[in-house]
């Protein structure tokens, strides 16, 4: 961030911000005007709310969750509204994890969650992935290794971003979702191993249909925690996230939240409830999808043109989300301390070094990886940024013997 601020001409393909141009100014204006025109409703919205959230919004989230993953029914008590899904992840981590407890994560994974766990003194253990997400056999293997080391009782959760992962863009296949819940249940020998399904990008699909969520495979409803958010599909400024929790976790998570804020910003919850109730959400999501689809195509086309000719450079083609994951020749260090990062800045582009997205234990960090985001730049900016990155890689390839 500081490098970008110091170099205003730099094209940032780094931050996972959302597109400035598709932010929902119109729908927000409409519902806020309606809300403020109704004196009683306005006064309620401008007052404190309740810890688990505004009941009509929780009901709407419940309906959305049941429509997305019909089957086992859930109750309003299991739905908690949070200030973004990061808060939900934090509350869940705080509830489940004691110092030295272990969370098994895809390798690589969402770097903020790694920080959340580390802040609590917990350990993250990377499990091998391929272009279809976490590999169930590798998860089983990791559990076996931890059992042999006498550490199985410390394993409290598996953390997944099943749709269009941050950072890799990969989606976990439906069969793997089923297998991972089954493995977590089978290995819950001394303590329950929960599965945290972070669905931040579920709505951001461009070339595929929706698929059954991890919660669909939770037969007793006690294993899977879903984290959702309107940040990517509507607005991060409104910052409303939520959790669908197993019944036994609803009370402790709300107790933790009560000690922090006794309820997320009430006005934003009333706003989102009206957006959903007024049928303004889905049309907005359609606009957002169309915009990002065009940007993804721009990034993939630029990658084919500028990166394809470079030996040893490859990338995953995501069907949604905001990220493209790039792998470079193994001897090239794309990390913040390596030559490529500075060369890329000289050429005019900023990226996130992939090395930040790896757990401390389990799989080793891959220093020859890069996370690119196509969320913020225009298609022309994306093309320019990828061309600059290609020049930087070519310059550093010359330097590598
Ligand atoms: C995988 C993942 N989970 C959660 C979040 C948090 O989003 P928010 O707290 O805005 O809901 C992000 C944001 O980038 C993300 O990439």
CSV table of C-alpha atoms and ligand atoms in Angstrom, one decimal:
chain,number,residue,atom,x,y,z
A,1,UNK,CA,0.0,0.0,0.0
A,2,UNK,CA,2.7,2.5,1.0
A,3,UNK,CA,4.7,1.7,-2.2
A,4,UNK,CA,1.6,2.4,-4.3
A,5,UNK,CA,1.0,5.7,-2.5
A,6,UNK,CA,4.6,6.7,-3.0
A,7,UNK,CA,4.3,5.9,-6.8
A,8,UNK,CA,1.0,7.4,-7.9
A,9,UNK,CA,1.6,6.4,-11.6
A,10,UNK,CA,1.8,2.7,-10.5
A,11,UNK,CA,-0.9,0.3,-11.8
A,12,UNK,CA,-2.0,-1.8,-8.8
A,13,UNK,CA,-3.0,-5.3,-9.5
A,14,UNK,CA,-2.5,-5.9,-5.8
A,15,UNK,CA,-5.3,-4.9,-3.5
A,16,UNK,CA,-8.5,-7.0,-3.6
A,17,UNK,CA,-10.7,-3.9,-3.7
A,18,UNK,CA,-13.9,-3.9,-5.6
A,19,UNK,CA,-14.6,-1.9,-8.8
A,20,UNK,CA,-15.3,1.7,-8.0
A,21,UNK,CA,-17.6,2.2,-11.0
A,22,UNK,CA,-20.1,-0.6,-10.1
A,23,UNK,CA,-20.6,0.5,-6.5
A,24,UNK,CA,-24.3,0.6,-5.8
A,25,UNK,CA,-24.9,4.4,-5.5
A,26,UNK,CA,-28.4,4.2,-7.0
A,27,UNK,CA,-29.9,1.4,-4.9
A,28,UNK,CA,-28.3,2.9,-1.7
A,29,UNK,CA,-29.7,6.3,-2.4
A,30,UNK,CA,-33.2,4.9,-3.1
A,31,UNK,CA,-33.4,2.9,0.2
A,32,UNK,CA,-31.8,5.5,2.3
A,33,UNK,CA,-34.3,8.1,1.1
A,34,UNK,CA,-37.2,5.8,1.8
A,35,UNK,CA,-35.8,5.0,5.2
A,36,UNK,CA,-35.2,8.6,6.2
A,37,UNK,CA,-38.7,9.6,4.9
A,38,UNK,CA,-40.3,7.2,7.5
A,39,UNK,CA,-39.7,8.9,10.8
A,40,UNK,CA,-40.3,5.9,13.0
A,41,UNK,CA,-38.2,3.5,10.9
A,42,UNK,CA,-35.4,6.1,10.6
A,43,UNK,CA,-35.2,6.5,14.4
A,44,UNK,CA,-35.1,2.7,14.9
A,45,UNK,CA,-32.3,2.4,12.3
A,46,UNK,CA,-30.3,5.2,13.9
A,47,UNK,CA,-30.5,3.6,17.4
A,48,UNK,CA,-28.4,0.7,18.6
A,49,UNK,CA,-29.6,-2.7,17.4
A,50,UNK,CA,-29.2,-6.2,19.0
A,51,UNK,CA,-26.1,-8.3,19.2
A,52,UNK,CA,-27.0,-11.0,16.6
A,53,UNK,CA,-28.5,-8.5,14.2
A,54,UNK,CA,-31.6,-6.9,12.8
A,55,UNK,CA,-34.3,-9.7,12.7
A,56,UNK,CA,-35.7,-8.9,9.2
A,57,UNK,CA,-32.1,-9.0,7.8
A,58,UNK,CA,-31.4,-12.3,9.6
A,59,UNK,CA,-34.6,-13.7,8.2
A,60,UNK,CA,-33.6,-12.6,4.7
A,61,UNK,CA,-30.2,-14.2,5.1
A,62,UNK,CA,-31.9,-17.4,6.3
A,63,UNK,CA,-34.0,-17.5,3.2
A,64,UNK,CA,-31.0,-16.8,1.0
A,65,UNK,CA,-29.1,-19.6,2.7
A,66,UNK,CA,-32.0,-22.1,2.4
A,67,UNK,CA,-32.5,-21.2,-1.3
A,68,UNK,CA,-28.8,-21.6,-2.0
A,69,UNK,CA,-28.4,-24.9,-0.1
A,70,UNK,CA,-31.8,-26.4,0.5
A,71,UNK,CA,-32.0,-29.5,2.6
A,72,UNK,CA,-31.3,-29.4,6.3
A,73,UNK,CA,-33.3,-26.5,7.7
A,74,UNK,CA,-31.7,-23.8,9.9
A,75,UNK,CA,-33.2,-21.4,12.3
A,76,UNK,CA,-32.9,-17.6,12.8
A,77,UNK,CA,-30.9,-18.3,16.0
A,78,UNK,CA,-28.1,-19.7,13.8
A,79,UNK,CA,-27.7,-16.5,11.8
A,80,UNK,CA,-25.5,-13.7,13.1
A,81,UNK,CA,-24.9,-10.5,11.3
A,82,UNK,CA,-21.3,-9.1,11.6
A,83,UNK,CA,-19.3,-6.1,10.5
A,84,UNK,CA,-18.0,-7.9,7.4
A,85,UNK,CA,-17.2,-11.6,7.2
A,86,UNK,CA,-13.8,-10.8,8.7
A,87,UNK,CA,-15.5,-10.1,12.0
A,88,UNK,CA,-17.3,-13.4,11.8
A,89,UNK,CA,-14.1,-15.2,11.0
A,90,UNK,CA,-12.4,-13.5,14.0
A,91,UNK,CA,-15.3,-14.3,16.4
A,92,UNK,CA,-15.4,-17.9,15.3
A,93,UNK,CA,-11.6,-18.2,15.6
A,94,UNK,CA,-11.7,-16.7,19.0
A,95,UNK,CA,-14.5,-19.1,20.1
A,96,UNK,CA,-12.9,-22.2,18.7
A,97,UNK,CA,-9.2,-21.6,19.2
A,98,UNK,CA,-6.9,-21.6,22.2
A,99,UNK,CA,-3.2,-20.8,21.9
A,100,UNK,CA,-1.3,-23.5,20.0
A,101,UNK,CA,-4.5,-25.0,18.6
A,102,UNK,CA,-4.3,-25.8,14.9
A,103,UNK,CA,-6.4,-24.8,11.8
A,104,UNK,CA,-5.8,-26.7,8.6
A,105,UNK,CA,-5.9,-24.3,5.6
A,106,UNK,CA,-5.6,-24.7,1.9
A,107,UNK,CA,-2.0,-23.9,0.8
A,108,UNK,CA,-2.1,-21.1,-0.2
A,109,UNK,CA,-5.1,-19.4,1.6
A,110,UNK,CA,-6.6,-16.0,2.5
A,111,UNK,CA,-3.8,-14.1,4.2
A,112,UNK,CA,-6.0,-12.2,6.6
A,113,UNK,CA,-7.3,-15.4,8.1
A,114,UNK,CA,-3.7,-16.5,8.7
A,115,UNK,CA,-3.2,-13.3,10.6
A,116,UNK,CA,-6.4,-13.7,12.6
A,117,UNK,CA,-5.3,-17.2,13.8
A,118,UNK,CA,-1.7,-16.0,14.5
A,119,UNK,CA,-3.0,-13.1,16.6
A,120,UNK,CA,-4.8,-15.6,18.8
A,121,UNK,CA,-1.6,-17.6,19.2
A,122,UNK,CA,-3.1,-20.4,17.1
A,123,UNK,CA,-1.1,-22.3,14.4
A,124,UNK,CA,-2.0,-22.7,10.8
A,125,UNK,CA,-1.1,-25.8,8.9
A,126,UNK,CA,-1.1,-25.7,5.1
A,127,UNK,CA,-2.7,-28.6,3.2
A,128,UNK,CA,-1.7,-29.3,-0.4
A,129,UNK,CA,-4.0,-28.0,-3.1
A,130,UNK,CA,-4.3,-28.3,-6.9
A,131,UNK,CA,-6.4,-26.4,-9.4
A,132,UNK,CA,-9.6,-27.8,-7.8
A,133,UNK,CA,-8.8,-26.6,-4.2
A,134,UNK,CA,-7.7,-28.6,-1.1
A,135,UNK,CA,-6.9,-32.2,-1.9
A,136,UNK,CA,-8.9,-34.5,0.4
A,137,UNK,CA,-6.1,-37.2,0.5
A,138,UNK,CA,-3.6,-34.5,1.5
A,139,UNK,CA,-6.0,-33.4,4.3
A,140,UNK,CA,-6.2,-36.9,5.5
A,141,UNK,CA,-2.4,-37.3,5.3
A,142,UNK,CA,-1.9,-34.0,7.3
A,143,UNK,CA,-4.3,-35.3,10.0
A,144,UNK,CA,-2.4,-38.6,10.2
A,145,UNK,CA,0.9,-36.8,10.6
A,146,UNK,CA,-0.5,-34.6,13.3
A,147,UNK,CA,-2.0,-37.6,15.1
A,148,UNK,CA,1.4,-39.4,14.9
A,149,UNK,CA,2.9,-36.3,16.5
A,150,UNK,CA,0.3,-36.4,19.3
A,151,UNK,CA,-1.3,-33.2,18.1
A,152,UNK,CA,-4.7,-34.3,16.8
A,153,UNK,CA,-6.5,-33.0,19.9
A,154,UNK,CA,-5.2,-29.5,19.0
A,155,UNK,CA,-6.8,-29.6,15.5
A,156,UNK,CA,-10.0,-27.5,15.8
A,157,UNK,CA,-10.9,-26.5,12.3
A,158,UNK,CA,-10.4,-26.8,8.5
A,159,UNK,CA,-10.7,-23.4,6.8
A,160,UNK,CA,-11.8,-23.3,3.1
A,161,UNK,CA,-12.7,-20.6,0.6
A,162,UNK,CA,-14.7,-23.0,-1.6
A,163,UNK,CA,-15.7,-20.6,-4.3
A,164,UNK,CA,-13.1,-18.7,-6.5
A,165,UNK,CA,-10.5,-18.7,-3.7
A,166,UNK,CA,-8.5,-15.8,-2.6
A,167,UNK,CA,-5.7,-16.0,-3.7
A,168,UNK,CA,-5.8,-18.8,-6.3
A,169,UNK,CA,-9.2,-18.3,-7.9
A,170,UNK,CA,-9.7,-22.1,-7.7
A,171,UNK,CA,-13.0,-23.6,-6.7
A,172,UNK,CA,-13.3,-26.7,-4.6
A,173,UNK,CA,-15.2,-29.4,-6.5
A,174,UNK,CA,-18.5,-30.5,-5.1
A,175,UNK,CA,-17.2,-34.0,-4.5
A,176,UNK,CA,-14.3,-32.6,-2.5
A,177,UNK,CA,-16.7,-30.5,-0.4
A,178,UNK,CA,-18.5,-33.7,0.5
A,179,UNK,CA,-15.3,-35.6,1.2
A,180,UNK,CA,-13.8,-32.8,3.4
A,181,UNK,CA,-16.8,-32.7,5.7
A,182,UNK,CA,-16.7,-36.5,5.9
A,183,UNK,CA,-13.0,-36.4,6.8
A,184,UNK,CA,-13.5,-33.7,9.4
A,185,UNK,CA,-16.2,-35.7,11.0
A,186,UNK,CA,-14.3,-39.0,10.9
A,187,UNK,CA,-11.2,-37.4,12.5
A,188,UNK,CA,-13.2,-35.6,15.2
A,189,UNK,CA,-12.1,-38.2,17.7
A,190,UNK,CA,-11.3,-36.2,20.8
A,191,UNK,CA,-12.5,-32.8,19.8
A,192,UNK,CA,-14.9,-31.7,17.0
A,193,UNK,CA,-13.1,-30.5,13.9
A,194,UNK,CA,-15.3,-27.8,12.4
A,195,UNK,CA,-15.2,-26.8,8.7
A,196,UNK,CA,-15.2,-23.1,8.1
A,197,UNK,CA,-16.6,-22.4,4.6
A,198,UNK,CA,-15.7,-18.8,3.7
A,199,UNK,CA,-18.1,-18.0,0.9
A,200,UNK,CA,-16.9,-14.4,0.2
A,201,UNK,CA,-16.9,-14.9,-3.5
A,202,UNK,CA,-19.9,-17.2,-4.0
A,203,UNK,CA,-21.9,-14.6,-5.9
A,204,UNK,CA,-19.1,-13.5,-8.1
A,205,UNK,CA,-19.4,-16.3,-10.7
A,206,UNK,CA,-19.0,-15.4,-14.4
A,207,UNK,CA,-18.8,-18.6,-16.5
A,208,UNK,CA,-20.4,-21.3,-14.3
A,209,UNK,CA,-23.6,-21.9,-12.4
A,210,UNK,CA,-23.9,-22.0,-8.6
A,211,UNK,CA,-22.9,-25.3,-6.9
A,212,UNK,CA,-24.0,-26.8,-3.6
A,213,UNK,CA,-22.2,-25.3,-0.7
A,214,UNK,CA,-20.1,-27.2,1.9
A,215,UNK,CA,-23.1,-26.9,4.4
A,216,UNK,CA,-25.1,-29.2,2.1
A,217,UNK,CA,-22.9,-32.1,3.2
A,218,UNK,CA,-23.2,-31.4,7.0
A,219,UNK,CA,-25.5,-34.2,7.9
A,220,UNK,CA,-26.0,-33.4,11.6
A,221,UNK,CA,-25.7,-29.7,11.1
A,222,UNK,CA,-23.0,-29.4,13.8
A,223,UNK,CA,-19.8,-29.2,11.7
A,224,UNK,CA,-19.9,-26.5,9.1
A,225,UNK,CA,-19.7,-22.8,9.8
A,226,UNK,CA,-20.5,-20.6,6.8
A,227,UNK,CA,-19.1,-17.0,6.5
A,228,UNK,CA,-20.9,-14.7,4.0
A,229,UNK,CA,-20.5,-11.1,3.0
A,230,UNK,CA,-22.1,-8.3,0.9
A,231,UNK,CA,-18.7,-6.6,0.6
A,232,UNK,CA,-17.9,-8.0,-2.8
A,233,UNK,CA,-21.3,-8.4,-4.3
A,234,UNK,CA,-22.8,-5.1,-3.1
A,235,UNK,CA,-20.5,-2.7,-1.1
A,236,UNK,CA,-17.5,-3.0,1.3
A,237,UNK,CA,-18.4,0.4,2.6
A,238,UNK,CA,-21.7,-1.0,4.0
A,239,UNK,CA,-19.5,-3.8,5.4
A,240,UNK,CA,-22.2,-6.3,6.3
A,241,UNK,CA,-21.2,-9.9,6.7
A,242,UNK,CA,-22.9,-12.9,8.4
A,243,UNK,CA,-22.4,-16.3,9.8
A,244,UNK,CA,-24.6,-19.4,9.5
A,245,UNK,CA,-23.5,-21.3,12.6
A,246,UNK,CA,-24.1,-24.8,14.0
A,247,UNK,CA,-26.6,-24.4,16.9
A,248,UNK,CA,-24.0,-25.1,19.6
A,249,UNK,CA,-21.8,-22.1,18.4
A,250,UNK,CA,-24.5,-19.5,18.1
A,251,UNK,CA,-24.5,-18.6,21.8
A,252,UNK,CA,-20.8,-18.4,22.4
A,253,UNK,CA,-20.1,-16.5,19.1
A,254,UNK,CA,-22.9,-14.0,20.1
A,255,UNK,CA,-21.4,-13.8,23.6
A,256,UNK,CA,-18.0,-12.9,22.1
A,257,UNK,CA,-19.6,-10.3,19.9
A,258,UNK,CA,-21.6,-8.9,22.8
A,259,UNK,CA,-18.3,-8.1,24.5
A,260,UNK,CA,-16.9,-6.3,21.4
A,261,UNK,CA,-19.7,-4.3,19.9
A,262,UNK,CA,-23.2,-5.6,21.1
A,263,UNK,CA,-24.3,-5.4,17.4
A,264,UNK,CA,-23.0,-4.3,14.1
A,265,UNK,CA,-23.9,-0.9,12.7
A,266,UNK,CA,-27.7,-0.9,12.7
A,267,UNK,CA,-28.2,1.6,9.9
A,268,UNK,CA,-26.2,-0.6,7.5
A,269,UNK,CA,-28.3,-3.6,8.5
A,270,UNK,CA,-31.6,-1.7,7.8
A,271,UNK,CA,-30.1,-0.5,4.5
A,272,UNK,CA,-29.2,-4.1,3.4
A,273,UNK,CA,-32.6,-5.5,4.6
A,274,UNK,CA,-34.4,-2.9,2.4
A,275,UNK,CA,-32.1,-3.6,-0.5
A,276,UNK,CA,-33.0,-7.3,-0.3
A,277,UNK,CA,-36.7,-6.7,0.4
A,278,UNK,CA,-37.0,-4.2,-2.5
A,279,UNK,CA,-35.5,-6.6,-5.0
A,280,UNK,CA,-32.5,-4.3,-5.6
A,281,UNK,CA,-29.8,-6.8,-4.8
A,282,UNK,CA,-30.0,-9.4,-7.6
A,283,UNK,CA,-30.0,-6.8,-10.4
A,284,UNK,CA,-27.0,-5.2,-8.8
A,285,UNK,CA,-25.2,-8.6,-8.6
A,286,UNK,CA,-25.9,-9.1,-12.3
A,287,UNK,CA,-24.2,-5.7,-13.1
A,288,UNK,CA,-21.2,-6.5,-10.9
A,289,UNK,CA,-20.8,-10.0,-12.6
A,290,UNK,CA,-20.9,-8.5,-16.1
A,291,UNK,CA,-18.3,-5.9,-15.2
A,292,UNK,CA,-15.9,-8.4,-13.6
A,293,UNK,CA,-16.3,-10.9,-16.3
A,294,UNK,CA,-15.1,-8.3,-18.8
A,295,UNK,CA,-12.1,-7.5,-16.6
A,296,UNK,CA,-11.3,-11.2,-16.1
A,297,UNK,CA,-11.3,-11.7,-19.8
A,298,UNK,CA,-9.0,-8.7,-20.2
A,299,UNK,CA,-6.6,-10.2,-17.7
A,300,UNK,CA,-6.6,-13.6,-19.3
A,301,UNK,CA,-6.2,-12.1,-22.8
A,302,UNK,CA,-3.3,-9.9,-21.6
A,303,UNK,CA,-1.7,-12.9,-19.9
A,304,UNK,CA,-1.9,-15.0,-23.1
A,305,UNK,CA,-0.3,-12.1,-25.1
A,306,UNK,CA,2.4,-11.0,-22.7
A,307,UNK,CA,3.1,-13.8,-20.2
A,308,UNK,CA,2.6,-16.9,-22.4
A,309,UNK,CA,5.9,-16.4,-24.3
A,310,UNK,CA,7.9,-16.3,-21.1
A,311,UNK,CA,9.3,-19.8,-20.2
A,312,UNK,CA,8.0,-21.4,-17.0
A,313,UNK,CA,5.2,-18.9,-16.4
A,314,UNK,CA,1.7,-20.3,-15.9
A,315,UNK,CA,-1.6,-19.3,-14.3
A,316,UNK,CA,-5.0,-20.6,-13.2
A,317,UNK,CA,-8.1,-19.5,-15.2
A,318,UNK,CA,-10.8,-18.8,-12.6
A,319,UNK,CA,-14.5,-19.0,-13.3
A,320,UNK,CA,-15.3,-16.2,-10.9
A,321,UNK,CA,-13.9,-14.1,-8.0
A,322,UNK,CA,-11.3,-11.4,-8.3
A,323,UNK,CA,-7.9,-13.1,-8.6
A,324,UNK,CA,-5.5,-14.8,-11.0
A,325,UNK,CA,-2.7,-16.8,-9.5
A,326,UNK,CA,0.6,-16.8,-11.3
A,327,UNK,CA,3.4,-19.3,-11.0
A,328,UNK,CA,6.9,-18.4,-12.2
A,329,UNK,CA,10.0,-20.5,-12.7
A,330,UNK,CA,10.9,-22.0,-9.3
A,331,UNK,CA,14.2,-20.1,-9.0
A,332,UNK,CA,12.6,-16.7,-9.4
A,333,UNK,CA,11.8,-15.0,-6.1
A,334,UNK,CA,8.6,-12.8,-6.4
A,335,UNK,CA,8.7,-12.0,-2.7
A,336,UNK,CA,8.9,-8.5,-1.2
A,337,UNK,CA,12.7,-9.1,-0.7
A,338,UNK,CA,13.3,-10.4,-4.2
A,339,UNK,CA,14.4,-8.6,-7.3
A,340,UNK,CA,11.2,-9.0,-9.2
A,341,UNK,CA,9.0,-7.0,-6.8
A,342,UNK,CA,11.2,-3.9,-7.2
A,343,UNK,CA,11.7,-4.4,-10.9
A,344,UNK,CA,7.9,-4.6,-11.3
A,345,UNK,CA,7.5,-1.3,-9.5
A,346,UNK,CA,10.1,0.2,-11.8
A,347,UNK,CA,8.1,-1.0,-14.8
A,348,UNK,CA,5.0,0.5,-13.2
A,349,UNK,CA,3.0,-2.4,-11.7
A,350,UNK,CA,2.3,-3.7,-8.2
A,351,UNK,CA,1.3,-7.2,-7.2
A,352,UNK,CA,0.8,-9.2,-4.0
A,353,UNK,CA,3.7,-11.7,-3.5
A,354,UNK,CA,2.2,-15.1,-3.2
A,355,UNK,CA,4.5,-16.0,-0.3
A,356,UNK,CA,2.3,-14.0,2.1
A,357,UNK,CA,-0.6,-16.5,1.6
A,358,UNK,CA,1.1,-19.6,3.0
A,359,UNK,CA,0.7,-21.1,6.5
A,360,UNK,CA,3.7,-21.3,8.8
A,361,UNK,CA,3.5,-25.1,8.9
A,362,UNK,CA,2.6,-28.0,6.6
A,363,UNK,CA,3.3,-27.0,3.0
A,364,UNK,CA,6.3,-24.7,2.4
A,365,UNK,CA,5.7,-21.2,1.1
A,366,UNK,CA,6.2,-20.8,-2.7
A,367,UNK,CA,8.2,-17.7,-3.3
A,368,UNK,CA,7.8,-17.9,-7.1
A,369,UNK,CA,4.1,-17.1,-7.0
A,370,UNK,CA,2.0,-13.9,-7.4
A,371,UNK,CA,-1.6,-12.9,-6.7
A,372,UNK,CA,-3.1,-10.6,-9.3
A,373,UNK,CA,-6.4,-8.9,-8.8
A,374,UNK,CA,-8.5,-7.6,-11.7
A,375,UNK,CA,-11.1,-5.9,-9.5
A,376,UNK,CA,-10.0,-2.3,-9.6
A,377,UNK,CA,-8.3,-1.5,-12.9
A,378,UNK,CA,-10.1,-0.9,-16.2
A,379,UNK,CA,-9.5,-3.5,-18.9
A,380,UNK,CA,-7.0,-1.0,-20.5
A,381,UNK,CA,-5.2,-0.7,-17.1
A,382,UNK,CA,-5.2,-4.4,-16.7
A,383,UNK,CA,-3.5,-4.8,-20.1
A,384,UNK,CA,-0.9,-2.2,-19.3
A,385,UNK,CA,-0.2,-3.7,-15.9
A,386,UNK,CA,0.3,-7.2,-17.3
A,387,UNK,CA,2.5,-5.9,-20.1
A,388,UNK,CA,4.6,-4.2,-17.4
A,389,UNK,CA,4.8,-7.3,-15.3
A,390,UNK,CA,5.9,-9.3,-18.3
A,391,UNK,CA,8.7,-6.8,-18.9
A,392,UNK,CA,9.8,-7.1,-15.3
A,393,UNK,CA,9.7,-11.0,-15.4
A,394,UNK,CA,11.8,-10.9,-18.6
A,395,UNK,CA,14.3,-8.6,-17.1
A,396,UNK,CA,14.7,-10.8,-14.0
A,397,UNK,CA,14.8,-14.0,-16.1
A,398,UNK,CA,17.9,-12.7,-17.8
A,399,UNK,CA,19.5,-12.3,-14.3
A,400,UNK,CA,18.6,-15.9,-13.3
A,401,UNK,CA,21.3,-18.2,-14.6
B,1,LIG,C1,-11.7,-14.9,1.3
B,1,LIG,C2,-12.1,-13.7,2.0
B,1,LIG,N1,-12.9,-13.8,3.1
B,1,LIG,C3,-13.3,-12.7,3.8
B,1,LIG,C4,-13.0,-11.4,3.3
B,1,LIG,C5,-13.5,-10.3,4.2
B,1,LIG,O1,-14.5,-9.5,3.6
B,1,LIG,P1,-15.4,-8.5,4.5
B,1,LIG,O2,-14.8,-8.5,5.9
B,1,LIG,O3,-15.3,-7.2,3.8
B,1,LIG,O4,-16.7,-9.2,4.5
B,1,LIG,C6,-12.3,-11.2,2.2
B,1,LIG,C7,-11.9,-9.9,1.7
B,1,LIG,O5,-11.2,-9.7,0.8
B,1,LIG,C8,-11.8,-12.4,1.5
B,1,LIG,O6,-11.1,-12.3,0.4
